[in-house]
XYZ file of C-alpha atoms in Angstrom:
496
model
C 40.003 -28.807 -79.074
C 42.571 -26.217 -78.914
C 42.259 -22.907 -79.969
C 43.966 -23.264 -83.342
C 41.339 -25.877 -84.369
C 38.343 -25.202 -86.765
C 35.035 -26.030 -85.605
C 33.236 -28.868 -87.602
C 29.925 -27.372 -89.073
C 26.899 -27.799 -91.316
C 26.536 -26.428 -95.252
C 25.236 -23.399 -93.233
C 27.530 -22.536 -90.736
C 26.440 -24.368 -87.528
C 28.427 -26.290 -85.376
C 27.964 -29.733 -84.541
C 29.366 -32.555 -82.200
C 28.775 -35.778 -84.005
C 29.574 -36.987 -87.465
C 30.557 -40.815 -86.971
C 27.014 -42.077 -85.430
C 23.476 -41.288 -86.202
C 21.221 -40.432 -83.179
C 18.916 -43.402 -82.556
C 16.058 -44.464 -79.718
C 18.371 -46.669 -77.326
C 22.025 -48.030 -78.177
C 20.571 -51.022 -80.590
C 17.552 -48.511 -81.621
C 16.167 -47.118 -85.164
C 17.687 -43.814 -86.635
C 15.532 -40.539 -85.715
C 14.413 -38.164 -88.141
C 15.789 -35.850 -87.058
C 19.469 -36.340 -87.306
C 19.808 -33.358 -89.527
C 23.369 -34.163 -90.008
C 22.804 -37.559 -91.362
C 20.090 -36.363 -94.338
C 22.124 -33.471 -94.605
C 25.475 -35.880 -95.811
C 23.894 -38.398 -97.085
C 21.588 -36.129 -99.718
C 24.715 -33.885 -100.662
C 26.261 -37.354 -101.142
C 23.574 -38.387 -103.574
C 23.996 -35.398 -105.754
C 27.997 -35.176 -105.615
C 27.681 -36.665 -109.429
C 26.824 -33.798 -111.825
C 25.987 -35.128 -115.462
C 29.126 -35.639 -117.521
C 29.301 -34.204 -120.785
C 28.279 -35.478 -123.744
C 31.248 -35.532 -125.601
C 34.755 -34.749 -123.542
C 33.605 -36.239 -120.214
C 37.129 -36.948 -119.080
C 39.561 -34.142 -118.936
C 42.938 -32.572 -117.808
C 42.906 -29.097 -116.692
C 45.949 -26.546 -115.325
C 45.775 -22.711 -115.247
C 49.015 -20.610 -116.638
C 49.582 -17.278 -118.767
C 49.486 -16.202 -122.542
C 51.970 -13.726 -123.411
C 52.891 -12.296 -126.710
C 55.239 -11.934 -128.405
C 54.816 -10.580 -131.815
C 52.387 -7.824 -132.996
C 49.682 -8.718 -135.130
C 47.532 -5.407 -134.895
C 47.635 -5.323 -138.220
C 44.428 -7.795 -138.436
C 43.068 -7.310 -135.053
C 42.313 -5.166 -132.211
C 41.813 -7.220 -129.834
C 43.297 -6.388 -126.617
C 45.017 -9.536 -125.226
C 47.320 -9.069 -128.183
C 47.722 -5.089 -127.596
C 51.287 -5.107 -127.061
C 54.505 -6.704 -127.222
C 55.088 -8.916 -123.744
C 51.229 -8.345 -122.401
C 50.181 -11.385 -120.162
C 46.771 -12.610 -119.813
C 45.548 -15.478 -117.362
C 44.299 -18.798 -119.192
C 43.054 -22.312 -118.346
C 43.801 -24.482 -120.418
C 41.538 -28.355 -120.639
C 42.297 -31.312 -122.607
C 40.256 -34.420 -122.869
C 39.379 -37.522 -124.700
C 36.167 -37.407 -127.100
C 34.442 -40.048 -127.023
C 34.850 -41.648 -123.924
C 33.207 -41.782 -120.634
C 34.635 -40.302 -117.641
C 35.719 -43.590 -116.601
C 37.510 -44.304 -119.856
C 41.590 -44.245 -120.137
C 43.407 -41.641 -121.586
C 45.495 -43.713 -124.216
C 42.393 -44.634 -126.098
C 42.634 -44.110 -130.152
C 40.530 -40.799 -130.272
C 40.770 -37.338 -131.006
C 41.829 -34.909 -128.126
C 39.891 -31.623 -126.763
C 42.017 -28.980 -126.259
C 39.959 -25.659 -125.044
C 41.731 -22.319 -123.962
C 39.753 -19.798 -121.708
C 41.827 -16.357 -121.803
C 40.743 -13.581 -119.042
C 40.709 -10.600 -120.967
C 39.750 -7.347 -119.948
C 37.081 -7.812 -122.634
C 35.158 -10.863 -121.213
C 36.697 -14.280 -121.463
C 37.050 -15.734 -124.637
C 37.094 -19.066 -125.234
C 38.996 -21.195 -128.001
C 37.725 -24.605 -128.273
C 39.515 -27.139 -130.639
C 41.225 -30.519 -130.808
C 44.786 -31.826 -131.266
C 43.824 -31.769 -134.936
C 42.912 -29.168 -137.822
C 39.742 -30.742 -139.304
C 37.501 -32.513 -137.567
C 34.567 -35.550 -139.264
C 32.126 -33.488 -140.213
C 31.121 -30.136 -142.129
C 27.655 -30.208 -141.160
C 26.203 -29.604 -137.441
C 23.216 -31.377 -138.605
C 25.393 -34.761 -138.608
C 26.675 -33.962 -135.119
C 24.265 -36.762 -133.329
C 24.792 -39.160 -135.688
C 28.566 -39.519 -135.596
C 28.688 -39.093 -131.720
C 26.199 -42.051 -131.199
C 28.498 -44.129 -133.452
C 31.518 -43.198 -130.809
C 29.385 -44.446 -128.309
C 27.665 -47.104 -126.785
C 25.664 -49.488 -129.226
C 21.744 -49.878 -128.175
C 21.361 -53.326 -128.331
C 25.047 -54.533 -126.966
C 25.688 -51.466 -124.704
C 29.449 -52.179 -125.979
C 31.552 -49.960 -128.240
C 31.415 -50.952 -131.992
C 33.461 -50.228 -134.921
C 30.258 -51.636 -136.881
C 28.504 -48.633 -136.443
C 32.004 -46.445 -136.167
C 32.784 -47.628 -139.856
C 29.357 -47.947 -141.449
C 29.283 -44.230 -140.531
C 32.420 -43.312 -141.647
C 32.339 -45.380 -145.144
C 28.536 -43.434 -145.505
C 30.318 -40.471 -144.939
C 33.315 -40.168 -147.461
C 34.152 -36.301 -145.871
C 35.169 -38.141 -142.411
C 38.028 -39.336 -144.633
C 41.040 -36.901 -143.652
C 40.265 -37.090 -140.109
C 39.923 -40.889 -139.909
C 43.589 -40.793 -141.157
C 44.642 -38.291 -138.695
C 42.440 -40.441 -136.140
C 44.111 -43.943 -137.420
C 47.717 -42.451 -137.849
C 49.949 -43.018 -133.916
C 48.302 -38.880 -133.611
C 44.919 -40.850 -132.779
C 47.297 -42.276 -129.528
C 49.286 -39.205 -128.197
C 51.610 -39.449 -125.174
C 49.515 -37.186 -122.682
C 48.831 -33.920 -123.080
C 52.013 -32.260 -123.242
C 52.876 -34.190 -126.742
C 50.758 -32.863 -129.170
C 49.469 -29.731 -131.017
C 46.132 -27.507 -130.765
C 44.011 -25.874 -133.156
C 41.302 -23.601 -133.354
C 40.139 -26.426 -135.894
C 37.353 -23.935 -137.363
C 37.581 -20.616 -139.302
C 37.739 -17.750 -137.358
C 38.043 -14.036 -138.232
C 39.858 -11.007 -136.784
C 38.974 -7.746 -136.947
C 41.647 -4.819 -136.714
C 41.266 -1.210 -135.427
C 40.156 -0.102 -139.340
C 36.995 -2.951 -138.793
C 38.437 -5.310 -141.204
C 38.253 -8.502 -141.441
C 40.522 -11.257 -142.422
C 39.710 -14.990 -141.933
C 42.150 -17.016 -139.509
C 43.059 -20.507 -138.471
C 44.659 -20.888 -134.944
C 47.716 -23.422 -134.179
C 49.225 -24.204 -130.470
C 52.578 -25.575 -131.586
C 54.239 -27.548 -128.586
C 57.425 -26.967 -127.351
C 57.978 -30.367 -125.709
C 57.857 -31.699 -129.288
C 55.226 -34.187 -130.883
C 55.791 -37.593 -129.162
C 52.837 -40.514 -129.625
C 52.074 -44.110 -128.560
C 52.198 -46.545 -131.191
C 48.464 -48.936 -130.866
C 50.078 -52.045 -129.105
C 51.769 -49.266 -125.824
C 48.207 -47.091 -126.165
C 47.069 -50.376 -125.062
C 49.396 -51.398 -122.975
C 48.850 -47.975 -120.979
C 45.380 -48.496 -120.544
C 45.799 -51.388 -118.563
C 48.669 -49.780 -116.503
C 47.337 -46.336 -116.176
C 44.420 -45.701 -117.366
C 44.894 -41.686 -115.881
C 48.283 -41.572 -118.012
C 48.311 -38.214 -119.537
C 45.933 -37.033 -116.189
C 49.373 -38.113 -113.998
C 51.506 -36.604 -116.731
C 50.787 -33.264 -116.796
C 49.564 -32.464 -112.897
C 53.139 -34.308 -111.929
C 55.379 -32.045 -114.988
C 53.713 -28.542 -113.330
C 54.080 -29.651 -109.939
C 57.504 -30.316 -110.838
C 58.166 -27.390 -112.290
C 58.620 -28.459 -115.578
C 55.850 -26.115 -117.309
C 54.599 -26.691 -120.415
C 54.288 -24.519 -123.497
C 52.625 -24.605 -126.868
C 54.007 -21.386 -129.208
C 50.078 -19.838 -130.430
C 50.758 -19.185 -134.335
C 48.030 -18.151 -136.840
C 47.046 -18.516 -140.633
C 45.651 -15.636 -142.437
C 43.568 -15.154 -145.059
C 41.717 -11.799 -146.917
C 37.935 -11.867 -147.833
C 38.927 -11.535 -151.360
C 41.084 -14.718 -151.128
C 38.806 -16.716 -149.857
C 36.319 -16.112 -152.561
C 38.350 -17.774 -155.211
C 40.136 -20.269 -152.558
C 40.535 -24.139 -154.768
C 38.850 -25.640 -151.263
C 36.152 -23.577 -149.185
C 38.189 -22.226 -146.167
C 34.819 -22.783 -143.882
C 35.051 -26.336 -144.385
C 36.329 -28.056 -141.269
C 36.909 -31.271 -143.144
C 40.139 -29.281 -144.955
C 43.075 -27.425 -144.178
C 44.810 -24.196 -146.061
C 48.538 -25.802 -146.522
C 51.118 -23.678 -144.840
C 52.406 -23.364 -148.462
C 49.616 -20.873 -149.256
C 48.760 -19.228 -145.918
C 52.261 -19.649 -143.701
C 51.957 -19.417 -140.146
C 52.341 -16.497 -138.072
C 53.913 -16.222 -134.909
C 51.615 -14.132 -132.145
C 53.146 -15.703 -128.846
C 53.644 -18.349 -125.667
C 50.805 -20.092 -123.951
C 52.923 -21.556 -120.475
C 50.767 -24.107 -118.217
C 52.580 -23.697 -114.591
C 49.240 -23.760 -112.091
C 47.605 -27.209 -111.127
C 44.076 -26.988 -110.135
C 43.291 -26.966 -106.372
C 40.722 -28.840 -106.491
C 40.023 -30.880 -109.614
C 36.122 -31.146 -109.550
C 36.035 -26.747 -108.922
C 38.139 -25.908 -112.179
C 38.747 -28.948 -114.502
C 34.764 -31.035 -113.809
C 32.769 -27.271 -113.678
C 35.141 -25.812 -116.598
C 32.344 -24.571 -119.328
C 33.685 -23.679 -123.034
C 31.939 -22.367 -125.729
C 32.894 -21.080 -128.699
C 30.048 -18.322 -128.598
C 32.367 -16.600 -126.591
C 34.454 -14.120 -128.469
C 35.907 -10.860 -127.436
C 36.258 -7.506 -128.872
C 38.735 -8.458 -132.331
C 37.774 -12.249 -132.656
C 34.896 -13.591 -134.538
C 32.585 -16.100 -136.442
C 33.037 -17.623 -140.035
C 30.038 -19.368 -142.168
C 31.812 -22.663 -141.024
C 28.835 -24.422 -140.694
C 29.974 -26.938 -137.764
C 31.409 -23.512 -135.374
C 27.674 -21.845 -136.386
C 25.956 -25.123 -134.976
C 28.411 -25.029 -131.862
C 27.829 -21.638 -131.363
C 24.690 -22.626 -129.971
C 25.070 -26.388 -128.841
C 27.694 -25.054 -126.110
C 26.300 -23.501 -124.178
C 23.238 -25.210 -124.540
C 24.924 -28.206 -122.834
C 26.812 -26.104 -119.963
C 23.172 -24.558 -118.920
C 21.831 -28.287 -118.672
C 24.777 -29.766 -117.000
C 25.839 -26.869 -114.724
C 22.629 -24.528 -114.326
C 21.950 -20.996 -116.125
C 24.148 -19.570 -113.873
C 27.220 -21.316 -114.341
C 29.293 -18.370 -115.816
C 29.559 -17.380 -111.746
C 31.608 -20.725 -111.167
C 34.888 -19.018 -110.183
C 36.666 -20.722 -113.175
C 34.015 -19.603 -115.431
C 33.705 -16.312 -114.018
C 34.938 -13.249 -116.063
C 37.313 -11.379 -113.458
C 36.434 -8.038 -114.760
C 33.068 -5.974 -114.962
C 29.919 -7.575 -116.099
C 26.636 -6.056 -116.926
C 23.766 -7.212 -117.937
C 20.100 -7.716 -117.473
C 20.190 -11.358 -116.235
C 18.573 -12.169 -113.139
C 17.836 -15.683 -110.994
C 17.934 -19.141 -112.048
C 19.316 -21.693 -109.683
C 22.527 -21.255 -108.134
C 22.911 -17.542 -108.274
C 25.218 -16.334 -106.119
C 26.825 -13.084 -107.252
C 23.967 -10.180 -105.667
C 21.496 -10.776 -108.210
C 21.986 -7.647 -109.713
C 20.659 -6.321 -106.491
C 17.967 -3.659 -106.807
C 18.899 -2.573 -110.286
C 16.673 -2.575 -112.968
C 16.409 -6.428 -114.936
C 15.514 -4.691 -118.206
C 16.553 -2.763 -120.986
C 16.191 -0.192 -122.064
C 15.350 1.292 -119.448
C 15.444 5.255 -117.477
C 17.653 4.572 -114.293
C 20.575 3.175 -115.162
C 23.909 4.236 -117.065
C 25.032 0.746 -119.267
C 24.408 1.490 -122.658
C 25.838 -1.029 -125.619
C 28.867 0.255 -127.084
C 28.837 1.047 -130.782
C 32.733 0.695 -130.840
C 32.882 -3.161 -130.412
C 30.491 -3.566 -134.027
C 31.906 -5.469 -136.436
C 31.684 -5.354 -139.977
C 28.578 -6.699 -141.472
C 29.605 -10.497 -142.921
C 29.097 -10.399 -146.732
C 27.378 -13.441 -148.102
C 27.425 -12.664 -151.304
C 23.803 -12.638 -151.539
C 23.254 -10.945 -148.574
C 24.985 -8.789 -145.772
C 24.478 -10.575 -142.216
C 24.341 -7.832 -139.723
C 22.792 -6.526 -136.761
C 20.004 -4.609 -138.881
C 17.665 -1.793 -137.461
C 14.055 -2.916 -136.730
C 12.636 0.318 -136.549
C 15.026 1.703 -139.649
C 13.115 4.174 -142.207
C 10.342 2.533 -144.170
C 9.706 0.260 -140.905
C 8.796 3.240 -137.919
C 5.575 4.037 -138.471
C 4.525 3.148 -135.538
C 1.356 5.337 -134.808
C -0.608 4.904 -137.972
C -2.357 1.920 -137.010
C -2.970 2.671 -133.323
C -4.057 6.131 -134.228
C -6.790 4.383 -136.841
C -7.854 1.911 -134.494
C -8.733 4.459 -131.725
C -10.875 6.255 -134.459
C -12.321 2.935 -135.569
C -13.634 3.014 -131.631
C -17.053 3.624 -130.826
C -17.120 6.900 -128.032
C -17.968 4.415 -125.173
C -14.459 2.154 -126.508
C -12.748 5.532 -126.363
C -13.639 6.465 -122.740
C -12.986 3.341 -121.450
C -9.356 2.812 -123.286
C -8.414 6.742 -121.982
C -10.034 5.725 -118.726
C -7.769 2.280 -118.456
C -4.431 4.554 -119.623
C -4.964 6.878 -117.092
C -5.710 4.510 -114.658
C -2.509 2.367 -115.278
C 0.236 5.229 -115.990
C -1.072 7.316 -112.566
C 0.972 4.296 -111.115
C 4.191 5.559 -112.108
C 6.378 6.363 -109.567
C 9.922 7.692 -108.613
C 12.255 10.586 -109.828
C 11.880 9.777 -113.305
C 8.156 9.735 -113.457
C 7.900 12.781 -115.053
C 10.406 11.593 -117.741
C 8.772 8.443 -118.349
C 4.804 10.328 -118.519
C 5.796 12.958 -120.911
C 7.762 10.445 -123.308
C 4.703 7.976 -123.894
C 2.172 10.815 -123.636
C 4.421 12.083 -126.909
C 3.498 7.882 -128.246
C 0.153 8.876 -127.522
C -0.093 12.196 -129.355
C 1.343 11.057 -132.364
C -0.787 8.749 -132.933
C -3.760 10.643 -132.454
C -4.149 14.144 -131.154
C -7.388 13.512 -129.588
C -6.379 11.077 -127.706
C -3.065 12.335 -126.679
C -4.689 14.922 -125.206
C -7.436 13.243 -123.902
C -5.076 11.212 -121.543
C -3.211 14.356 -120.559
C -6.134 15.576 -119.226
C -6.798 12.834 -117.608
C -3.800 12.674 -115.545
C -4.146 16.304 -114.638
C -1.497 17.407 -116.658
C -1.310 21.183 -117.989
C 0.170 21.012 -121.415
C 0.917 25.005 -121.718
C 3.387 24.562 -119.137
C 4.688 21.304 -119.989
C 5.399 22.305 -123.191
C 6.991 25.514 -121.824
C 9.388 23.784 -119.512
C 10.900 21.015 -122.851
C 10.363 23.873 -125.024
């Protein structure tokens, strides 16, 4: 070993000698326990497979940069499209639907195509397909159709039995079964085709309104697509076509680039819209609502390592920033949840600290443990809130508009608002309900448990529930003041 050379060693550091034989009694002898190094590879081994996802199990992934190039400030303030020329990293995964990871990449199905953009203001993540609509309207169907995609019970085959029994149940599937039949069901790779934001989405400018958008990724290399007889030729020659495709066109230097253009529509509009712009089973033609350019998304990064960015890449469309946000499409509300649902049971709680997951600017929060968590743990800071010790506070600039339903206004209401903060009423009449002996022995237990409070802010945290106290009944405010020794002439005296 020379000196240049780096020392073979275990998950945890140590070095070791031997990694071609296990350590046995005699030359021709059984395997000892305790070869360390042999469990240790062969139970790493076992678990190399994490589960695959549901839907989009096999994927393409690269890393590039968003820049714009026109202002649209106008409807939002979001700060990835601040100014003229800003850049902002992205990664950028496409995949198959339906298939398994296994599966090739020329079958007839609809495409993922899922932008995470680094922002300063968390990541925010735009998941959609190579098509506008999608099968359904309803979240509630979601299970269903997938199933029929899928493997049948009985035959553990795919079937277009179930595929079409679903479909011809289901009349709304209609305009994405074209799509789905049409050669755009069988695009050449990646590079070929168009993404969308699919759902309704809304922006939010500087003035906190709101106007309802669609997003398009328009690519450059133009639309190019396999007719059915060379989709199926390709599986048999390549089933990792459009994999090959774009990791050897960016290692090539030949970057792609989709231009990002919007639709836009006002609140008032889409009252009295002929179709309901939530509906992800319909489009708004470019007639009514023409597109808008905003800028260029350029792929020019392969992953390092495909199983670190593309395999533990999580999307969800929960994830919004500051300027971008939620519609009543029905199918994005039921996603909104389903998302990240799946990324906590495939990747762990904590997989928003996998590096291509991980927001490259400041987080704070209140989240602590879980398996896999490997960023401090939030260290010695306090996991709740709110709380005395710490400076975060929530930021009333980032509130958006309350959503009008027509019926109703969804916002983030106050729970303690007037007419619902009467909180001392009640306590006060139960501790006069309480026979003397009840009385002692609650004061007694207060006392007992708040003389535990320690630390510089003691004295902060005493005097603000001893207020809780007192309003809801003198007596026993004072009572427990007593109690803990404390002289209310000159506590009152110092906040006076």
């Amino acid at each position: 070993m020379n000196n240049d050379s780096k020392k073979l060693t275990t998950a945890s550091g140590i070095p070791y000698a031997e990694n071609e034989n296990s350590m046995t009694a005699g030359a021709r002898g059984p395997i000892l326990l305790q070869d360390f190094i042999l469990h240790e590879k062969m139970a790493h081994f076992n678990r190399e497979r994490i589960p695959e996802r549901v839907v989009h199990a096999k994927g393409s992934g690269a890393y590039g940069v968003f820049k714009v190039s026109h202002d649209i400030s106008a409807y939002t303030r979001a700060k990835l499209f601040g100014e003229i020329g800003k850049e902002t990293k992205v990664f950028l995964r496409f995949s198959t639907v339906g298939g398994e990871k296994g599966s090739a990449d020329t079958e007839r199905d609809p495409r993922g195509f899922a932008v995470k953009f680094y922002t300063e203001d968390g990541n925010w993540d735009l998941v959609g397909n190579n098509t506008p609509v999608f099968f359904l309207k309803d979240p509630k169907k979601f299970s269903d159709f997938i199933h029929t995609q899928k493997r049948d019970p009985y035959t553990n085959s795919k079937s277009a039995t179930m595929m079409w029994d679903f479909w011809s149940l289901n009349p709304e599937s209609l305009h994405q079964v074209t799509i789905l039949m049409s050669d755009r069901g069988t695009p050449y790779g990646y590079r070929h085709m168009d993404g969308f934001g699919s759902h309704t989405f809304s922006l939010i400018n500087s003035a906190n309104e709101r106007h309802w958008v669609k997003f398009h990724f328009k690519t450059r290399q133009g639309i190019k697509n396999f007719t059915d007889q060379e989709a199926a030729e390709m599986r048999g020659k390549n089933p990792d076509f459009a994999q090959h495709d774009l990791l050897t066109s960016i290692d090539k230097g030949e970057f792609p680039v989709w231009d990002l253009k919007i639709q836009v529509m006002t609140e008032e509009e889409a009252k009295n819209y002929r179709w309901n712009p939530f509906d992800l089973t319909k489009v708004w033609p470019h007639g009514d609502f023409p597109l808008i350019d905003v800028g260029t998304l350029t792929l020019n990064e392969n992953p390092a390592n495909y199983f670190a960015h593309v395999e533990q890449a999580a999307f969800a469309p929960a994830h919004v920033v500051d300027g971008v946000g939620y519609s009543p499409d029905k199918m994005l509300q039921g996603r909104l949840l389903s998302y990240p649902d799946a990324h906590r049971y495939r990747l762990g709680s904590n997989y928003e600290q996998i590096p291509v997951n991980r927001c490259p600017f400041a987080v704070n929060n209140y989240e602590r443990d879980g398996q896999m968590r490997v960023d401090g743990n939030g260290g010695s800071s306090p996991n709740y809130f709110p709380n005395s010790f710490d400076d975060i506070v929530a930021d009333q600039s980032y509130k958006e508009p309350g959503l009008d339903l027509g019926h109703a206004v969804a916002d983030w209401y106050d729970r303690n608002a007037e007419g619902e903060n009467d909180h001392y009423s009640q306590p006060g009449d139960l501790y006069r309900l309480m026979s003397q002996q009840a009385r002692q022995d609650l004061i007694s237990n207060i006392v007992h448990s708040m003389s535990g409070i320690e630390g510089p802010k003691k004295e902060t945290i005493v005097n603000r529930q001893l207020c809780h106290w007192f309003r809801a009944d003198v007596g026993l405010g004072m009572a427990v003041a007593k109690g803990m020794n404390i002289d209310l002439d000159i506590n009152m005296n110092a906040h006076s």
